[in-house]
mmCIF file of C-alpha atoms in Angstrom:
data_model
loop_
_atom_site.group_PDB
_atom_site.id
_atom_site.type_symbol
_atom_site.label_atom_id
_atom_site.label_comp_id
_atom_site.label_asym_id
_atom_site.label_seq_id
_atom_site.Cartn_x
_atom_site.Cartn_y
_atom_site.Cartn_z
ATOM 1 C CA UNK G 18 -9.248 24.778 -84.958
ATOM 2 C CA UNK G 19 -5.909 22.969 -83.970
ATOM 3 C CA UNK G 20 -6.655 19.894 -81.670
ATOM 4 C CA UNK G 21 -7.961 20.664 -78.177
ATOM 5 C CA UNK G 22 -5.344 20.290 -75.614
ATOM 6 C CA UNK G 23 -5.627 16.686 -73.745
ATOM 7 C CA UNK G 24 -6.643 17.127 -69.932
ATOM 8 C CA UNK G 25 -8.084 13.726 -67.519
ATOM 9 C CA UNK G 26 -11.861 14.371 -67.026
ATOM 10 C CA UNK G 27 -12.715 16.493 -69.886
ATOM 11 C CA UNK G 28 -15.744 16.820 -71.393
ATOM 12 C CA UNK G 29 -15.915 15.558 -75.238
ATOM 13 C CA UNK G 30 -13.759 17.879 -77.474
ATOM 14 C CA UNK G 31 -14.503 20.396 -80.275
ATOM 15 C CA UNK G 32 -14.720 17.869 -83.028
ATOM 16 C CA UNK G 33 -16.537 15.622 -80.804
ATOM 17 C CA UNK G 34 -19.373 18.173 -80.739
ATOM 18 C CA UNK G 35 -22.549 18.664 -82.464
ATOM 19 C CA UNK G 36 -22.632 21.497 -84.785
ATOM 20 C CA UNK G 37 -25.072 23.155 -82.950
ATOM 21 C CA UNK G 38 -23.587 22.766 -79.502
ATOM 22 C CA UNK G 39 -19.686 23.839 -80.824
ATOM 23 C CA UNK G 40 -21.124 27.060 -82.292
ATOM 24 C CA UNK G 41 -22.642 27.651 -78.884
ATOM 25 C CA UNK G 42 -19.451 27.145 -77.208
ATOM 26 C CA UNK G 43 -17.523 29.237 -79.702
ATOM 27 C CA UNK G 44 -19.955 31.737 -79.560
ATOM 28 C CA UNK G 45 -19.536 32.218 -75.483
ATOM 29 C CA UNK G 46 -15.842 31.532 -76.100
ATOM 30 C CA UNK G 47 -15.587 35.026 -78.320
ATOM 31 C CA UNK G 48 -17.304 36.784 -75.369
ATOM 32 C CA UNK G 49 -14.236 35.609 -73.155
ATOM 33 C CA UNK G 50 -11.438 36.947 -75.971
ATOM 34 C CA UNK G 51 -13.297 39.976 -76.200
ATOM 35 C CA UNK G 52 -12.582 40.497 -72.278
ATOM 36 C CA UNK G 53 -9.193 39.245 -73.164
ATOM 37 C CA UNK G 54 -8.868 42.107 -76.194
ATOM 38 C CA UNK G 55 -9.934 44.597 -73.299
ATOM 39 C CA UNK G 56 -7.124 43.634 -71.080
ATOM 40 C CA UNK G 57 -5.029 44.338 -74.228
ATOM 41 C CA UNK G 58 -6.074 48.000 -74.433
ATOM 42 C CA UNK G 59 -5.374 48.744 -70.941
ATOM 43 C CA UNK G 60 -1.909 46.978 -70.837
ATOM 44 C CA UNK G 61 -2.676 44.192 -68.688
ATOM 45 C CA UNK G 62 -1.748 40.273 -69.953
ATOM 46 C CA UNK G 63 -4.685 39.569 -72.331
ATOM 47 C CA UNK G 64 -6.876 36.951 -70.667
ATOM 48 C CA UNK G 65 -10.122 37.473 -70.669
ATOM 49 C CA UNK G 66 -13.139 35.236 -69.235
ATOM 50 C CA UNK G 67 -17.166 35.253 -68.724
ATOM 51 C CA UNK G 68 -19.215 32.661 -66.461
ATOM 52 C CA UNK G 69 -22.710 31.213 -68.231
ATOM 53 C CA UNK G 70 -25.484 30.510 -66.073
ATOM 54 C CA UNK G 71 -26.749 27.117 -67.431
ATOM 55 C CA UNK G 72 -30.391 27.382 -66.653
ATOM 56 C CA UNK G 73 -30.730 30.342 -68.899
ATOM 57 C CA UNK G 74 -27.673 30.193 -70.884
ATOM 58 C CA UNK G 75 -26.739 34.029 -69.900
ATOM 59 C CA UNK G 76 -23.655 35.424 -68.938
ATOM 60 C CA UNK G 77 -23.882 36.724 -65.474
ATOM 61 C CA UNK G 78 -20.094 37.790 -64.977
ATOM 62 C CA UNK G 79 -17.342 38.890 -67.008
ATOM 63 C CA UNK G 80 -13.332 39.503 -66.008
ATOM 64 C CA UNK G 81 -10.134 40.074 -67.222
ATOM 65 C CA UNK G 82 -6.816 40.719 -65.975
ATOM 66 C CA UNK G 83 -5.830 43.699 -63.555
ATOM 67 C CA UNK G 84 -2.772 42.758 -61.818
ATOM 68 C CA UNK G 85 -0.873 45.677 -63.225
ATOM 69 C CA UNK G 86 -3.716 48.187 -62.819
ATOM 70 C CA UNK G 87 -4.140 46.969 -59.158
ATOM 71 C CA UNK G 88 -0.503 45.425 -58.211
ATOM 72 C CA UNK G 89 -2.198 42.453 -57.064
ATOM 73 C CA UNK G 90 -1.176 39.439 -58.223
ATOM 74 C CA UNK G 91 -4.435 37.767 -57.267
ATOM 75 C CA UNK G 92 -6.616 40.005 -59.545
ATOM 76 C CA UNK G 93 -6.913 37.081 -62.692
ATOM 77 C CA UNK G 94 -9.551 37.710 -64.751
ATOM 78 C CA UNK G 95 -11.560 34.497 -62.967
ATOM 79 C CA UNK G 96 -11.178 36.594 -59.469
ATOM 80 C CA UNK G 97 -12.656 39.456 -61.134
ATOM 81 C CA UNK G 98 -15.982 38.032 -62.947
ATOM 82 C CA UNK G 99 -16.874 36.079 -59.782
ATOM 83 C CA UNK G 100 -16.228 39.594 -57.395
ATOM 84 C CA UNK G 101 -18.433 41.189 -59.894
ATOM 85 C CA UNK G 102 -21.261 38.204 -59.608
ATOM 86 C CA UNK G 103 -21.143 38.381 -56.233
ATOM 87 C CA UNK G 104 -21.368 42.145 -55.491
ATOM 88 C CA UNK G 105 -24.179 42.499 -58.107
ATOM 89 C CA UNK G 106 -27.312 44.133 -56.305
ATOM 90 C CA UNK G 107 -30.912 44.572 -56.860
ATOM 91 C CA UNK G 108 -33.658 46.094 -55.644
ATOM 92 C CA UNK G 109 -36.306 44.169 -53.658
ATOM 93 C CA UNK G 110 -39.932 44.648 -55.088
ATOM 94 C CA UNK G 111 -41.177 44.853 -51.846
ATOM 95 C CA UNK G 112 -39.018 46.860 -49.960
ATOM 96 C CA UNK G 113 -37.096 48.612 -52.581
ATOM 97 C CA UNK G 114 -33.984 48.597 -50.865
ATOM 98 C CA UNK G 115 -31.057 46.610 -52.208
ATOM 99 C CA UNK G 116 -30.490 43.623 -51.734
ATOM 100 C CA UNK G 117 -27.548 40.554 -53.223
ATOM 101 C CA UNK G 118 -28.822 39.535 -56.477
ATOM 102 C CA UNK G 119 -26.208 36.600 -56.356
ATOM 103 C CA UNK G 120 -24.900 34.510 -53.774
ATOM 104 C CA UNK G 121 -22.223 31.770 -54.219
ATOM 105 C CA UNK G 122 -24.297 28.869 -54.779
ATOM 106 C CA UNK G 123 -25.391 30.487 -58.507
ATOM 107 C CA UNK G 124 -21.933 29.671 -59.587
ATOM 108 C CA UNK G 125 -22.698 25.784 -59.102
ATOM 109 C CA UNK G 126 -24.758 26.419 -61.968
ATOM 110 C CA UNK G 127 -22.120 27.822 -64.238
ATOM 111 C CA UNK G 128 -19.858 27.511 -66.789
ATOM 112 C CA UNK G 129 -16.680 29.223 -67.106
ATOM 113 C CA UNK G 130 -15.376 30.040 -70.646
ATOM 114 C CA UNK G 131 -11.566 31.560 -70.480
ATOM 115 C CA UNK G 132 -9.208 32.090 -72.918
ATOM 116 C CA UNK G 133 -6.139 30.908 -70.854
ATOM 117 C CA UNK G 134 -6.346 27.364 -68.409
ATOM 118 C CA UNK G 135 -6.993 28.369 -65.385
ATOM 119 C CA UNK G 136 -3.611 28.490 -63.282
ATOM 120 C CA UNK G 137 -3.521 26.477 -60.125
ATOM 121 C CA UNK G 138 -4.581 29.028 -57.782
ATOM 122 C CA UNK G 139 -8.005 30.200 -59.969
ATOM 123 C CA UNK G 140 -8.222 26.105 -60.619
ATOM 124 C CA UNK G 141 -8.569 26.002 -56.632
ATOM 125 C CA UNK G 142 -10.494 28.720 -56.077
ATOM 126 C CA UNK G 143 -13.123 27.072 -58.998
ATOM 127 C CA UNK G 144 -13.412 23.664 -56.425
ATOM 128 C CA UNK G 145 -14.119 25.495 -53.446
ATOM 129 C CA UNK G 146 -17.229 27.027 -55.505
ATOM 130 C CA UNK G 147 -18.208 24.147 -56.970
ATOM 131 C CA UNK G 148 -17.989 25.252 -60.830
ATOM 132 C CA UNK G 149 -18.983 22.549 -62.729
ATOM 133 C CA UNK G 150 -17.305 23.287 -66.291
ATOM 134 C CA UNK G 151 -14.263 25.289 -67.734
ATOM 135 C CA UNK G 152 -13.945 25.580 -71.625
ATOM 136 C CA UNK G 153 -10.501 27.492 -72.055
ATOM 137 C CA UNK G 154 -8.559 28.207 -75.399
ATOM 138 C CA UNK G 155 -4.657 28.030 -74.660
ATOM 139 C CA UNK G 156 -3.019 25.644 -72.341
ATOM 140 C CA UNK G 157 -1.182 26.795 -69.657
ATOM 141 C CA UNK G 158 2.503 24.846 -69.163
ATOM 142 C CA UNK G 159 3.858 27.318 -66.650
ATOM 143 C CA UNK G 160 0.979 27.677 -64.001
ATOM 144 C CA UNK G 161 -2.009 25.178 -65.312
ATOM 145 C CA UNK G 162 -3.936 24.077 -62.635
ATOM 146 C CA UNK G 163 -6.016 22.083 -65.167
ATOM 147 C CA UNK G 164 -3.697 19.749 -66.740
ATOM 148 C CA UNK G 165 -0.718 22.494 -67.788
ATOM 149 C CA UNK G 166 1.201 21.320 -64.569
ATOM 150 C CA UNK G 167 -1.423 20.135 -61.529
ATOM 151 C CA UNK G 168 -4.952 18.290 -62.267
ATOM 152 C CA UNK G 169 -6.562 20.289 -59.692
ATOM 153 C CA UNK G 170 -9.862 19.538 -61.116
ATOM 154 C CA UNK G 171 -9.744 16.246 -60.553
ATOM 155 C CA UNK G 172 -9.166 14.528 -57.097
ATOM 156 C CA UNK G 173 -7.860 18.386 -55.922
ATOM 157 C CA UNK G 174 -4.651 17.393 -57.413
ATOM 158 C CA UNK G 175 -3.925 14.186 -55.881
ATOM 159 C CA UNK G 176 -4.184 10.637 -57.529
ATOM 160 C CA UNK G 177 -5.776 8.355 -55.936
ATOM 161 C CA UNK G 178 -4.327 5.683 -53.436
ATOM 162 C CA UNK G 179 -4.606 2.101 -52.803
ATOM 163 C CA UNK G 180 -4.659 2.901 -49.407
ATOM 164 C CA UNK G 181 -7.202 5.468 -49.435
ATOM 165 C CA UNK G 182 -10.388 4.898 -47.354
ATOM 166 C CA UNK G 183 -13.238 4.722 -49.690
ATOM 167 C CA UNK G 184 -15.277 8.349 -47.897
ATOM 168 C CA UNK G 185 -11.523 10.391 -47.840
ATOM 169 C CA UNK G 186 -11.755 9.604 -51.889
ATOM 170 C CA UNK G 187 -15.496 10.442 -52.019
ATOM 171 C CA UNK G 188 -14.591 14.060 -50.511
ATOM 172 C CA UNK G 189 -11.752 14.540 -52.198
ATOM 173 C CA UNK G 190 -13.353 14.106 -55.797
ATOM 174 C CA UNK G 191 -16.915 15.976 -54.716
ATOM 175 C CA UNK G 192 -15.404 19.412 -56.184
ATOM 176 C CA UNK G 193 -14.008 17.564 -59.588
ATOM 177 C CA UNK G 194 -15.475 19.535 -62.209
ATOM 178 C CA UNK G 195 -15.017 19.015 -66.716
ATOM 179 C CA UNK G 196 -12.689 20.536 -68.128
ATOM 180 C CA UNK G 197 -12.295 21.274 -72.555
ATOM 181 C CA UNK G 198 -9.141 22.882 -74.118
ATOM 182 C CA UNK G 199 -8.344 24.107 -77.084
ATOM 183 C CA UNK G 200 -11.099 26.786 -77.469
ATOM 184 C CA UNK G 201 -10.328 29.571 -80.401
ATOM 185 C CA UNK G 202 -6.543 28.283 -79.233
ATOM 186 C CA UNK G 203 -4.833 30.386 -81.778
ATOM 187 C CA UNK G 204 -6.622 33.541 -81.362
ATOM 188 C CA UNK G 205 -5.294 33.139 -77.514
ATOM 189 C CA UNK G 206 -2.295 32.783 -78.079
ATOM 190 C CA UNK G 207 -2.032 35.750 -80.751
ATOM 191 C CA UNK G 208 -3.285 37.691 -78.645
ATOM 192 C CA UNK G 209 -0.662 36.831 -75.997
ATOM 193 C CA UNK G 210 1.792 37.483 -78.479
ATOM 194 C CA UNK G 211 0.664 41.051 -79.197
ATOM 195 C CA UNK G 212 1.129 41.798 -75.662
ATOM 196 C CA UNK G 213 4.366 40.899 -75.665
ATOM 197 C CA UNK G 214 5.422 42.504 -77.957
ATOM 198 C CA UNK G 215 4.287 45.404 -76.515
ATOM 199 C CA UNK G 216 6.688 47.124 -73.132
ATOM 200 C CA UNK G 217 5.046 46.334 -70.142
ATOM 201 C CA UNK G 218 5.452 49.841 -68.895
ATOM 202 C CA UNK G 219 4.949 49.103 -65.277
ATOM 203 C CA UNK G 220 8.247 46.911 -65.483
ATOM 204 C CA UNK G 221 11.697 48.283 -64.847
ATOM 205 C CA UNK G 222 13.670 48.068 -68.524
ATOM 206 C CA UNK G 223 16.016 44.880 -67.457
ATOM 207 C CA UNK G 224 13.299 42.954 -65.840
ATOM 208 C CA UNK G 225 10.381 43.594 -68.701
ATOM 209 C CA UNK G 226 13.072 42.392 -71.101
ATOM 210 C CA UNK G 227 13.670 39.539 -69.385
ATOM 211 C CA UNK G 228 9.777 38.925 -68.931
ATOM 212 C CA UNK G 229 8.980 39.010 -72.678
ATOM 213 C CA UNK G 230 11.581 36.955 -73.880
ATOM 214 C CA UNK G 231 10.362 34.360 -71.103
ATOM 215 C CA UNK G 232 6.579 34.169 -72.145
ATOM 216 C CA UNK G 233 7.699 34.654 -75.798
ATOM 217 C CA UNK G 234 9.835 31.476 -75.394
ATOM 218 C CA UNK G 235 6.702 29.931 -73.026
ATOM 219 C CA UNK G 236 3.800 31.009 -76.467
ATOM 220 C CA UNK G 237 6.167 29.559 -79.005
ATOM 221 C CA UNK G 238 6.695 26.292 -76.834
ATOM 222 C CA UNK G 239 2.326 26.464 -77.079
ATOM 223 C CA UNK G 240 2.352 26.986 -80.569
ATOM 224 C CA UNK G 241 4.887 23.809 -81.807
ATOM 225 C CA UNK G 242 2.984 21.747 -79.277
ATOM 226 C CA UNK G 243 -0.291 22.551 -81.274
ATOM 227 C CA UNK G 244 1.300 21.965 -84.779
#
């Protein structure tokens, strides 16, 4: 595994890991590229993701990509796995109608394992739900909302001030959340690569050109960063 990308407030790195705990994390990490491989099948940008519930170390959601299948920009594979946690049902023993299995405040007691850094908008959209952890394989230099470009896990975004009132700081940090990079990197980014390779059938010929040879340049620029 190629050194972890370098991101403020992260959690200790693979190599700084017990054996016991990185094989955990890798294990949960292969769930996430197999979402990612998914995406890859149905021609949609391979990123793949699942959430952990800490308390019982299950995975309660799972998402991957659908902005082609949908043209919606917003569908990333985080949007997806928490729309799917929170539109799970169940049926009350009592009652035995339906009923929300989830509601938001189970994902304060998550984990997020991706396969891409979240970009800034799915960084955002982690705060305002209070997600505690993100373990992601490739960095993200384009859109990374978690050290690629913004450190939106961290202080929102902003650095702090010296003339900052001491509560406006408080608030401002109470959605930070850890952050790890570096995650089955390679198999990421290969898997990236096999997309584009691939025609992006949904693009006219001029502008999917255009679009490969831009992410092509943007996964080789990932892979001489990682040596």
């Amino acid at each position: 595994m190629d050194p972890p990308a370098s991101t403020p407030f992260s959690n200790p790195q693979p190599t700084e890991r017990s054996e016991e705990e990185r094989q955990t994390h890798l294990l949960f990490m292969r769930e996430a590229l197999s979402m990612a491989e998914l995406a890859l099948t149905t021609n949609e940008t391979p990123v793949g993701c699942i959430f952990v519930h800490q308390p019982t170390q299950t995975i309660i959601g799972r998402g991957m990509n659908a902005t082609n299948a949908s043209y919606n920009g917003t569908r990333h594979a985080e949007f997806i796995a928490i729309s799917s946690i929170l539109s799970q049902t169940s049926l009350d023993p009592e009652t035995g109608e339906k009923r929300k299995r989830y509601g938001p405040e189970i994902l304060k007691e998550c984990t997020l394992y991706v396969t891409v850094e979240p970009c800034i908008m799915c960084a955002s959209l982690l705060r305002q739900f209070g997600v505690r952890n993100v373990f992601f394989g490739a960095s993200n230099e384009k859109f990374g909302g978690c050290g690629g470009v913004l450190n939106i896990h961290v202080g929102n975004g902003a650095s702090d001030r010296e003339d900052e009132g001491e509560e406006d700081r408080r608030r401002r940090h109470e959605g930070d959340y850890e952050v790890s990079g570096g995650w089955l990197r390679e198999e990421a980014i290969l898997m990236l690569r096999r997309f584009y390779v691939q025609e992006n059938g949904r693009a006219p010929e001029p502008k999917r050109r255009g679009k490969e040879e831009r992410v092509l340049k943007m996964v080789e620029l990932l892979e001489e960063k990682g040596g």
